Amino acid sequence: MDNMRCLMHEETLPSTIDLRRVGAAGLALSGDLPLGTLKRLAAVLAGEAQAATAEITIARKGDDSVEVAGSVAATLPLTCQRCLEVAAVTVRGEFRITVVADQATAEALDEAFVAPQMQLALHELLEEELLLELPVVARHAENEPCVERSQHFGPPGEAVPERENPFAVLAELKGRDRGGNSDQD
């Protein structure tokens, strides 16, 4: 990280960063993001998740903007849509955004993120990246097959009824045809 001011791996990343305090040398952060505090992400989880890990670099641009780049990764408990059990799904997102202080400056740029008073809500930004990386259909990994279970919709403890094969009648008819039914001779 050449001439970046580097903060080594922090236990927990700060929830907000005052981008006005970032000097010309920039800033590099890495640390954990507690997932329990992220309400929108918690709404889609199938259980309690551990912390995500993130790496962020912040660099001043020539104008009144700041570039924030980085990555965030987490293993999230999601409901597998095949077996409806909990599946550990790993998500990883990378981002690069330009942060400006007001809407007027943002409109002049192609893509920009507005942070009032240059206060970057870091946890919200990382939560948004994790939400964007969620799979459309969560399921177990290829090397982790779904849980096999029988579907029984009766009262708990009731034995699963024996099911008849709906094609047994067809097999019986087919057997009669082969048996030499001579009614048509």
Coordinates of N, CA and C in Angstrom, one line a residue:
M1 N 0.8 -1.2 0.0 CA 0.0 0.0 0.0 C 0.9 1.2 0.0
D2 N 1.8 1.3 -0.9 CA 2.8 2.4 -1.1 C 2.8 3.4 0.0
N3 N 2.2 4.6 -0.3 CA 2.3 5.7 0.7 C 1.0 5.9 1.5
M4 N 0.2 4.8 1.6 CA -1.0 4.9 2.3 C -0.8 4.8 3.8
R5 N -1.5 5.6 4.5 CA -1.5 5.4 6.0 C -2.3 4.2 6.3
C6 N -1.7 3.2 6.9 CA -2.3 1.9 7.1 C -2.6 1.7 8.5
L7 N -3.9 1.4 8.8 CA -4.3 0.9 10.1 C -4.4 -0.6 10.0
M8 N -3.6 -1.3 10.8 CA -3.6 -2.7 10.7 C -5.0 -3.3 11.0
H9 N -5.1 -4.6 11.0 CA -6.4 -5.2 11.1 C -7.0 -4.8 12.5
E10 N -8.1 -4.1 12.4 CA -8.8 -3.8 13.6 C -9.8 -4.9 14.0
E11 N -10.1 -5.0 15.3 CA -11.1 -6.0 15.7 C -12.4 -5.8 15.0
T12 N -12.9 -4.6 15.1 CA -14.2 -4.2 14.5 C -14.0 -2.9 13.7
L13 N -14.5 -2.9 12.5 CA -14.4 -1.7 11.7 C -15.4 -0.6 12.3
P14 N -15.0 0.7 12.2 CA -15.8 1.7 12.7 C -17.1 1.8 11.8
S15 N -18.2 2.3 12.5 CA -19.5 2.3 11.7 C -19.5 3.5 10.8
T16 N -18.8 4.6 11.1 CA -18.7 5.7 10.2 C -17.3 6.2 10.2
I17 N -16.9 6.8 9.0 CA -15.6 7.4 8.9 C -15.8 8.8 8.4
D18 N -15.1 9.8 9.1 CA -15.1 11.2 8.7 C -14.1 11.3 7.6
L19 N -14.5 11.4 6.3 CA -13.6 11.5 5.2 C -12.9 12.8 5.1
R20 N -13.3 13.8 5.8 CA -12.6 15.1 5.8 C -11.2 14.9 6.5
R21 N -11.1 13.9 7.4 CA -9.9 13.7 8.2 C -8.9 12.8 7.4
V22 N -9.3 12.3 6.3 CA -8.4 11.4 5.5 C -7.4 12.4 4.8
G23 N -6.1 12.2 5.1 CA -5.1 13.0 4.5 C -4.8 12.7 3.1
A24 N -3.8 13.4 2.5 CA -3.4 13.1 1.1 C -2.8 11.7 1.0
A25 N -2.2 11.2 2.0 CA -1.7 9.8 1.9 C -2.7 8.7 1.9
G26 N -3.9 9.1 2.2 CA -5.0 8.1 2.2 C -5.1 7.2 3.5
L27 N -5.9 6.2 3.4 CA -6.1 5.4 4.6 C -6.4 3.9 4.1
A28 N -5.9 3.0 4.8 CA -6.3 1.6 4.5 C -6.8 0.9 5.8
L29 N -7.9 0.2 5.7 CA -8.5 -0.4 6.9 C -8.7 -1.9 6.5
S30 N -8.6 -2.7 7.5 CA -9.1 -4.1 7.4 C -9.6 -4.5 8.8
G31 N -10.7 -5.3 8.8 CA -11.2 -5.7 10.1 C -12.5 -6.5 9.9
D32 N -13.2 -6.7 11.0 CA -14.4 -7.4 11.0 C -15.6 -6.5 11.1
L33 N -16.7 -7.0 10.5 CA -18.0 -6.3 10.5 C -19.0 -7.2 11.2
P34 N -19.5 -6.7 12.4 CA -20.4 -7.6 13.1 C -21.8 -7.6 12.3
L35 N -22.2 -8.8 12.0 CA -23.4 -8.9 11.1 C -24.7 -8.8 11.9
G36 N -24.6 -8.9 13.2 CA -25.8 -8.8 14.1 C -26.4 -7.4 14.1
T37 N -25.6 -6.4 13.8 CA -26.0 -5.0 13.8 C -26.7 -4.6 12.4
L38 N -26.6 -5.4 11.4 CA -27.1 -5.1 10.1 C -28.5 -5.6 9.9
K39 N -29.5 -4.7 10.1 CA -30.9 -5.2 10.2 C -31.4 -5.7 8.9
R40 N -31.1 -5.0 7.7 CA -31.6 -5.5 6.4 C -31.0 -6.9 6.1
L41 N -29.7 -7.1 6.4 CA -29.1 -8.4 6.1 C -29.7 -9.5 7.0
A42 N -29.9 -9.1 8.3 CA -30.4 -10.1 9.3 C -31.8 -10.6 8.9
A43 N -32.6 -9.8 8.2 CA -33.9 -10.2 7.8 C -33.9 -11.3 6.8
V44 N -32.8 -11.5 6.0 CA -32.8 -12.6 5.1 C -32.0 -13.8 5.6
L45 N -31.4 -13.7 6.7 CA -30.6 -14.8 7.2 C -31.4 -15.9 7.9
A46 N -31.0 -17.1 7.8 CA -31.8 -18.2 8.4 C -31.2 -18.6 9.8
G47 N -30.3 -17.8 10.3 CA -29.7 -18.1 11.6 C -28.8 -17.0 12.0
E48 N -28.1 -17.2 13.0 CA -27.1 -16.1 13.5 C -25.8 -16.3 12.7
A49 N -25.3 -15.2 12.2 CA -24.1 -15.3 11.4 C -22.9 -14.7 12.2
Q50 N -21.7 -15.1 11.8 CA -20.5 -14.6 12.4 C -20.2 -13.2 11.8
A51 N -19.1 -12.7 12.0 CA -18.7 -11.4 11.4 C -18.2 -11.6 10.0
A52 N -18.4 -10.6 9.2 CA -17.8 -10.5 7.9 C -16.4 -9.9 8.0
T53 N -15.6 -10.1 7.0 CA -14.3 -9.5 7.0 C -14.2 -8.5 5.8
A54 N -13.6 -7.4 6.0 CA -13.5 -6.4 5.0 C -12.1 -5.7 4.9
E55 N -11.8 -5.3 3.7 CA -10.6 -4.5 3.5 C -11.0 -3.3 2.7
I56 N -10.6 -2.1 3.1 CA -11.0 -0.8 2.5 C -9.8 0.1 2.3
T57 N -9.7 0.7 1.2 CA -8.7 1.8 1.0 C -9.5 3.0 0.6
I58 N -9.0 4.1 1.2 CA -9.6 5.4 0.9 C -8.5 6.4 0.4
A59 N -8.8 7.0 -0.7 CA -7.8 7.9 -1.3 C -8.5 9.2 -1.7
R60 N -7.9 10.3 -1.4 CA -8.4 11.6 -1.9 C -8.1 11.7 -3.4
K61 N -9.1 12.3 -4.1 CA -9.0 12.6 -5.5 C -8.6 14.1 -5.6
G62 N -8.3 14.6 -6.7 CA -7.8 16.0 -6.9 C -8.9 17.0 -6.5
D63 N -10.2 16.7 -6.9 CA -11.3 17.6 -6.5 C -11.8 17.3 -5.1
D64 N -13.0 17.7 -4.8 CA -13.6 17.5 -3.5 C -14.2 16.1 -3.3
S65 N -13.6 15.1 -3.8 CA -14.2 13.8 -3.7 C -13.1 12.8 -3.2
V66 N -13.6 11.7 -2.7 CA -12.8 10.6 -2.2 C -13.2 9.3 -2.8
E67 N -12.2 8.5 -3.2 CA -12.4 7.2 -3.7 C -12.3 6.2 -2.6
V68 N -13.4 5.3 -2.5 CA -13.4 4.3 -1.5 C -13.5 3.0 -2.3
A69 N -12.5 2.1 -2.1 CA -12.5 0.8 -2.8 C -12.2 -0.3 -1.7
G70 N -12.7 -1.5 -2.1 CA -12.4 -2.6 -1.1 C -13.2 -3.8 -1.4
S71 N -13.2 -4.7 -0.5 CA -13.9 -6.0 -0.6 C -14.5 -6.3 0.8
V72 N -15.5 -7.1 0.7 CA -16.2 -7.7 1.9 C -16.6 -9.1 1.7
A73 N -16.4 -10.0 2.6 CA -16.7 -11.4 2.5 C -17.3 -11.9 3.8
A74 N -18.2 -12.9 3.6 CA -18.9 -13.5 4.8 C -19.5 -14.8 4.4
T75 N -19.6 -15.7 5.3 CA -20.3 -17.0 5.2 C -21.6 -16.8 5.9
L76 N -22.7 -16.8 5.1 CA -24.0 -16.5 5.7 C -24.9 -17.7 5.7
P77 N -25.7 -17.9 6.8 CA -26.7 -19.0 6.9 C -27.9 -18.6 6.2
L78 N -28.2 -19.2 5.0 CA -29.3 -18.9 4.2 C -30.2 -20.2 4.1
T79 N -31.5 -20.0 3.8 CA -32.3 -21.2 3.6 C -32.1 -21.8 2.2
C80 N -31.7 -23.0 2.2 CA -31.5 -23.7 0.9 C -32.9 -23.9 0.3
Q81 N -33.1 -23.5 -1.0 CA -34.4 -23.6 -1.7 C -34.7 -25.0 -2.2
R82 N -33.8 -25.9 -2.1 CA -34.0 -27.3 -2.5 C -34.6 -28.1 -1.4
C83 N -33.9 -28.0 -0.2 CA -34.3 -28.8 0.9 C -34.9 -28.1 2.1
L84 N -34.9 -26.7 2.1 CA -35.4 -25.8 3.1 C -34.6 -25.9 4.4
E85 N -33.4 -26.4 4.4 CA -32.6 -26.5 5.6 C -31.6 -25.3 5.5
V86 N -30.8 -25.1 6.5 CA -29.8 -24.0 6.5 C -28.6 -24.4 5.7
A87 N -28.2 -23.5 4.8 CA -27.0 -23.8 4.1 C -26.0 -22.6 4.3
A88 N -24.7 -22.9 4.5 CA -23.7 -21.9 4.7 C -23.3 -21.5 3.3
V89 N -23.6 -20.2 3.0 CA -23.3 -19.7 1.6 C -22.2 -18.6 1.8
T90 N -21.1 -18.7 1.1 CA -20.1 -17.7 1.1 C -20.3 -16.7 0.0
V91 N -20.3 -15.4 0.4 CA -20.5 -14.3 -0.5 C -19.3 -13.4 -0.4
R92 N -18.9 -12.8 -1.5 CA -17.8 -11.9 -1.6 C -18.1 -10.8 -2.6
G93 N -18.0 -9.5 -2.1 CA -18.2 -8.4 -3.0 C -17.1 -7.4 -3.1
E94 N -16.8 -6.9 -4.2 CA -15.8 -5.9 -4.4 C -16.5 -4.6 -4.9
F95 N -15.9 -3.5 -4.5 CA -16.5 -2.2 -4.8 C -15.5 -1.1 -5.0
R96 N -15.9 -0.1 -5.8 CA -15.1 1.1 -6.0 C -16.0 2.2 -6.2
I97 N -16.1 3.2 -5.3 CA -17.1 4.3 -5.4 C -16.4 5.6 -5.2
T98 N -17.0 6.6 -5.7 CA -16.5 8.0 -5.5 C -17.5 8.6 -4.5
V99 N -17.0 9.2 -3.5 CA -17.9 9.8 -2.4 C -17.7 11.3 -2.5
V100 N -18.9 11.9 -2.5 CA -18.9 13.4 -2.6 C -19.9 13.9 -1.5
A101 N -19.8 15.2 -1.2 CA -20.5 15.7 0.0 C -21.9 16.1 -0.4
D102 N -22.3 16.4 -1.7 CA -23.6 16.9 -2.0 C -24.1 16.4 -3.3
Q103 N -25.4 16.5 -3.5 CA -26.1 15.9 -4.7 C -25.6 16.6 -5.9
A104 N -25.4 17.9 -5.9 CA -25.0 18.7 -7.1 C -23.7 18.2 -7.6
T105 N -22.7 17.9 -6.8 CA -21.4 17.4 -7.2 C -21.6 15.9 -7.8
A106 N -22.5 15.2 -7.1 CA -22.8 13.8 -7.6 C -23.4 13.8 -9.0
E107 N -24.2 14.7 -9.3 CA -24.9 14.8 -10.6 C -23.9 15.1 -11.7
A108 N -22.8 15.8 -11.4 CA -21.8 16.1 -12.4 C -20.9 14.9 -12.7
L109 N -20.9 13.9 -11.9 CA -20.1 12.7 -12.1 C -21.0 11.6 -12.6
D110 N -20.3 10.6 -13.3 CA -21.1 9.5 -13.8 C -21.7 8.6 -12.7
E111 N -20.9 8.2 -11.7 CA -21.3 7.4 -10.6 C -20.7 8.0 -9.3
A112 N -21.5 8.3 -8.4 CA -21.0 8.9 -7.1 C -22.0 8.5 -6.0
F113 N -21.5 8.5 -4.8 CA -22.2 8.2 -3.6 C -22.2 9.5 -2.7
V114 N -23.3 10.0 -2.3 CA -23.4 11.2 -1.5 C -23.3 10.8 0.0
A115 N -22.3 11.4 0.7 CA -22.1 11.3 2.1 C -22.2 12.6 2.7
P116 N -23.4 13.0 3.3 CA -23.5 14.3 3.9 C -22.4 14.6 4.9
Q117 N -21.9 15.8 4.8 CA -20.7 16.3 5.6 C -19.5 15.3 5.6
M118 N -19.5 14.6 4.5 CA -18.4 13.6 4.2 C -18.2 12.6 5.3
Q119 N -19.4 12.2 5.9 CA -19.4 11.2 6.9 C -19.9 9.9 6.2
L120 N -18.9 9.0 6.0 CA -19.2 7.7 5.3 C -19.8 6.7 6.3
A121 N -21.0 6.2 6.1 CA -21.6 5.2 6.9 C -21.0 3.8 6.4
L122 N -19.9 3.4 6.9 CA -19.1 2.3 6.4 C -19.9 1.0 6.6
H123 N -20.6 0.8 7.7 CA -21.3 -0.5 8.0 C -22.5 -0.6 7.0
E124 N -23.1 0.5 6.7 CA -24.2 0.5 5.7 C -23.7 0.2 4.3
L125 N -22.6 0.8 3.9 CA -22.0 0.5 2.6 C -21.6 -1.0 2.5
L126 N -21.0 -1.5 3.5 CA -20.6 -2.9 3.4 C -21.9 -3.9 3.5
E127 N -22.9 -3.5 4.2 CA -24.1 -4.3 4.2 C -24.7 -4.3 2.8
E128 N -24.8 -3.1 2.2 CA -25.3 -3.0 0.8 C -24.5 -3.9 -0.1
E129 N -23.2 -4.0 0.0 CA -22.4 -4.9 -0.9 C -22.8 -6.3 -0.6
L130 N -22.9 -6.7 0.6 CA -23.3 -8.1 0.9 C -24.7 -8.4 0.4
L131 N -25.6 -7.5 0.5 CA -27.0 -7.8 0.0 C -26.9 -7.9 -1.5
L132 N -26.1 -7.1 -2.2 CA -26.0 -7.2 -3.7 C -25.4 -8.5 -4.1
E133 N -24.6 -9.1 -3.3 CA -23.9 -10.4 -3.6 C -24.7 -11.6 -3.2
L134 N -25.8 -11.5 -2.6 CA -26.6 -12.7 -2.2 C -27.1 -13.4 -3.4
P135 N -27.1 -14.7 -3.4 CA -27.6 -15.5 -4.6 C -29.1 -15.3 -4.7
V136 N -29.5 -15.4 -6.0 CA -31.0 -15.3 -6.2 C -31.7 -16.4 -5.6
V137 N -31.1 -17.6 -5.7 CA -31.6 -18.8 -5.1 C -30.5 -19.5 -4.3
A138 N -30.7 -19.4 -3.0 CA -29.7 -20.0 -2.1 C -29.8 -21.5 -2.1
R139 N -28.7 -22.2 -2.1 CA -28.7 -23.7 -2.0 C -27.4 -24.1 -1.5
H140 N -27.3 -25.4 -1.1 CA -26.1 -26.0 -0.7 C -25.0 -26.0 -1.8
A141 N -23.8 -26.0 -1.4 CA -22.7 -26.1 -2.4 C -22.7 -27.4 -3.1
E142 N -22.1 -27.5 -4.3 CA -22.1 -28.7 -5.0 C -21.5 -29.9 -4.2
N143 N -20.5 -29.6 -3.4 CA -19.8 -30.7 -2.7 C -20.5 -31.0 -1.3
E144 N -21.7 -30.3 -1.1 CA -22.4 -30.4 0.1 C -23.9 -30.7 -0.2
P145 N -24.3 -31.9 -0.4 CA -25.6 -32.2 -0.9 C -26.7 -31.9 0.1
C146 N -27.9 -31.7 -0.4 CA -29.0 -31.3 0.4 C -29.4 -32.5 1.4
V147 N -30.0 -32.2 2.4 CA -30.5 -33.2 3.4 C -31.7 -33.9 2.8
E148 N -31.6 -35.3 2.8 CA -32.6 -36.1 2.2 C -33.7 -36.3 3.4
R149 N -34.9 -36.0 3.0 CA -36.0 -36.2 4.0 C -37.3 -36.5 3.3
S150 N -38.1 -37.2 3.9 CA -39.4 -37.6 3.3 C -40.4 -36.4 3.6
Q151 N -41.2 -36.2 2.7 CA -42.2 -35.2 2.9 C -43.5 -35.8 3.4
H152 N -43.9 -35.5 4.6 CA -45.1 -36.0 5.2 C -45.8 -34.8 5.8
F153 N -47.1 -34.6 5.4 CA -47.8 -33.5 5.9 C -48.9 -33.8 6.9
G154 N -48.8 -35.0 7.5 CA -49.7 -35.4 8.5 C -49.3 -34.9 9.9
P155 N -50.0 -35.3 10.9 CA -49.6 -34.9 12.3 C -48.3 -35.5 12.7
P156 N -47.5 -34.8 13.5 CA -46.2 -35.3 14.0 C -46.4 -36.6 14.6
G157 N -45.5 -37.5 14.3 CA -45.4 -38.8 14.9 C -46.2 -39.9 14.1
E158 N -47.1 -39.4 13.2 CA -47.9 -40.4 12.4 C -47.0 -41.0 11.4
A159 N -47.2 -42.3 11.2 CA -46.3 -43.0 10.2 C -46.6 -42.5 8.8
V160 N -45.6 -42.5 8.0 CA -45.7 -42.0 6.6 C -46.5 -43.1 5.8
P161 N -47.6 -42.8 5.2 CA -48.4 -43.8 4.5 C -47.7 -44.4 3.3
E162 N -47.9 -45.6 3.0 CA -47.3 -46.3 1.9 C -48.0 -45.7 0.6
R163 N -47.2 -45.3 -0.3 CA -47.8 -44.7 -1.6 C -47.9 -45.8 -2.7
E164 N -49.0 -45.7 -3.4 CA -49.2 -46.6 -4.5 C -48.5 -46.0 -5.7
N165 N -47.9 -46.9 -6.5 CA -47.3 -46.4 -7.8 C -48.4 -46.1 -8.8
P166 N -48.6 -44.9 -9.2 CA -49.7 -44.5 -10.1 C -49.5 -45.2 -11.5
F167 N -48.4 -45.8 -11.8 CA -48.2 -46.4 -13.1 C -48.3 -47.9 -13.0
A168 N -48.6 -48.4 -11.8 CA -48.7 -49.9 -11.7 C -49.8 -50.5 -12.6
V169 N -50.9 -49.7 -12.8 CA -52.0 -50.2 -13.6 C -51.5 -50.3 -15.1
L170 N -50.7 -49.3 -15.5 CA -50.2 -49.4 -16.9 C -49.2 -50.5 -17.1
A171 N -48.4 -50.8 -16.1 CA -47.5 -52.0 -16.1 C -48.3 -53.3 -16.2
E172 N -49.4 -53.3 -15.5 CA -50.3 -54.5 -15.5 C -50.9 -54.7 -16.9
L173 N -51.4 -53.6 -17.5 CA -51.9 -53.7 -18.9 C -50.9 -54.0 -19.9
K174 N -49.7 -53.5 -19.7 CA -48.6 -53.8 -20.7 C -48.3 -55.3 -20.6
G175 N -48.3 -55.8 -19.4 CA -48.0 -57.3 -19.2 C -49.1 -58.2 -19.8
R176 N -50.3 -57.7 -19.8 CA -51.4 -58.5 -20.4 C -51.2 -58.5 -22.0
D177 N -50.8 -57.4 -22.5 CA -50.6 -57.3 -24.0 C -49.5 -58.3 -24.4
R178 N -48.4 -58.4 -23.6 CA -47.3 -59.3 -23.9 C -47.7 -60.7 -23.7
G179 N -48.6 -61.0 -22.8 CA -49.1 -62.3 -22.5 C -49.8 -63.0 -23.6
G180 N -50.0 -62.4 -24.7 CA -50.7 -63.1 -25.8 C -52.2 -63.0 -25.8
N181 N -52.7 -61.8 -25.5 CA -54.1 -61.6 -25.6 C -54.6 -61.8 -27.0
S182 N -55.4 -62.9 -27.2 CA -55.7 -63.3 -28.6 C -57.2 -62.9 -28.9
D183 N -57.8 -62.0 -28.3 CA -59.1 -61.6 -28.6 C -59.2 -60.9 -29.9
Q184 N -58.1 -60.4 -30.5 CA -58.2 -59.7 -31.7 C -57.9 -60.6 -32.9
D185 N -57.7 -61.8 -32.7 CA -57.3 -62.7 -33.8 C -58.5 -63.1 -34.6

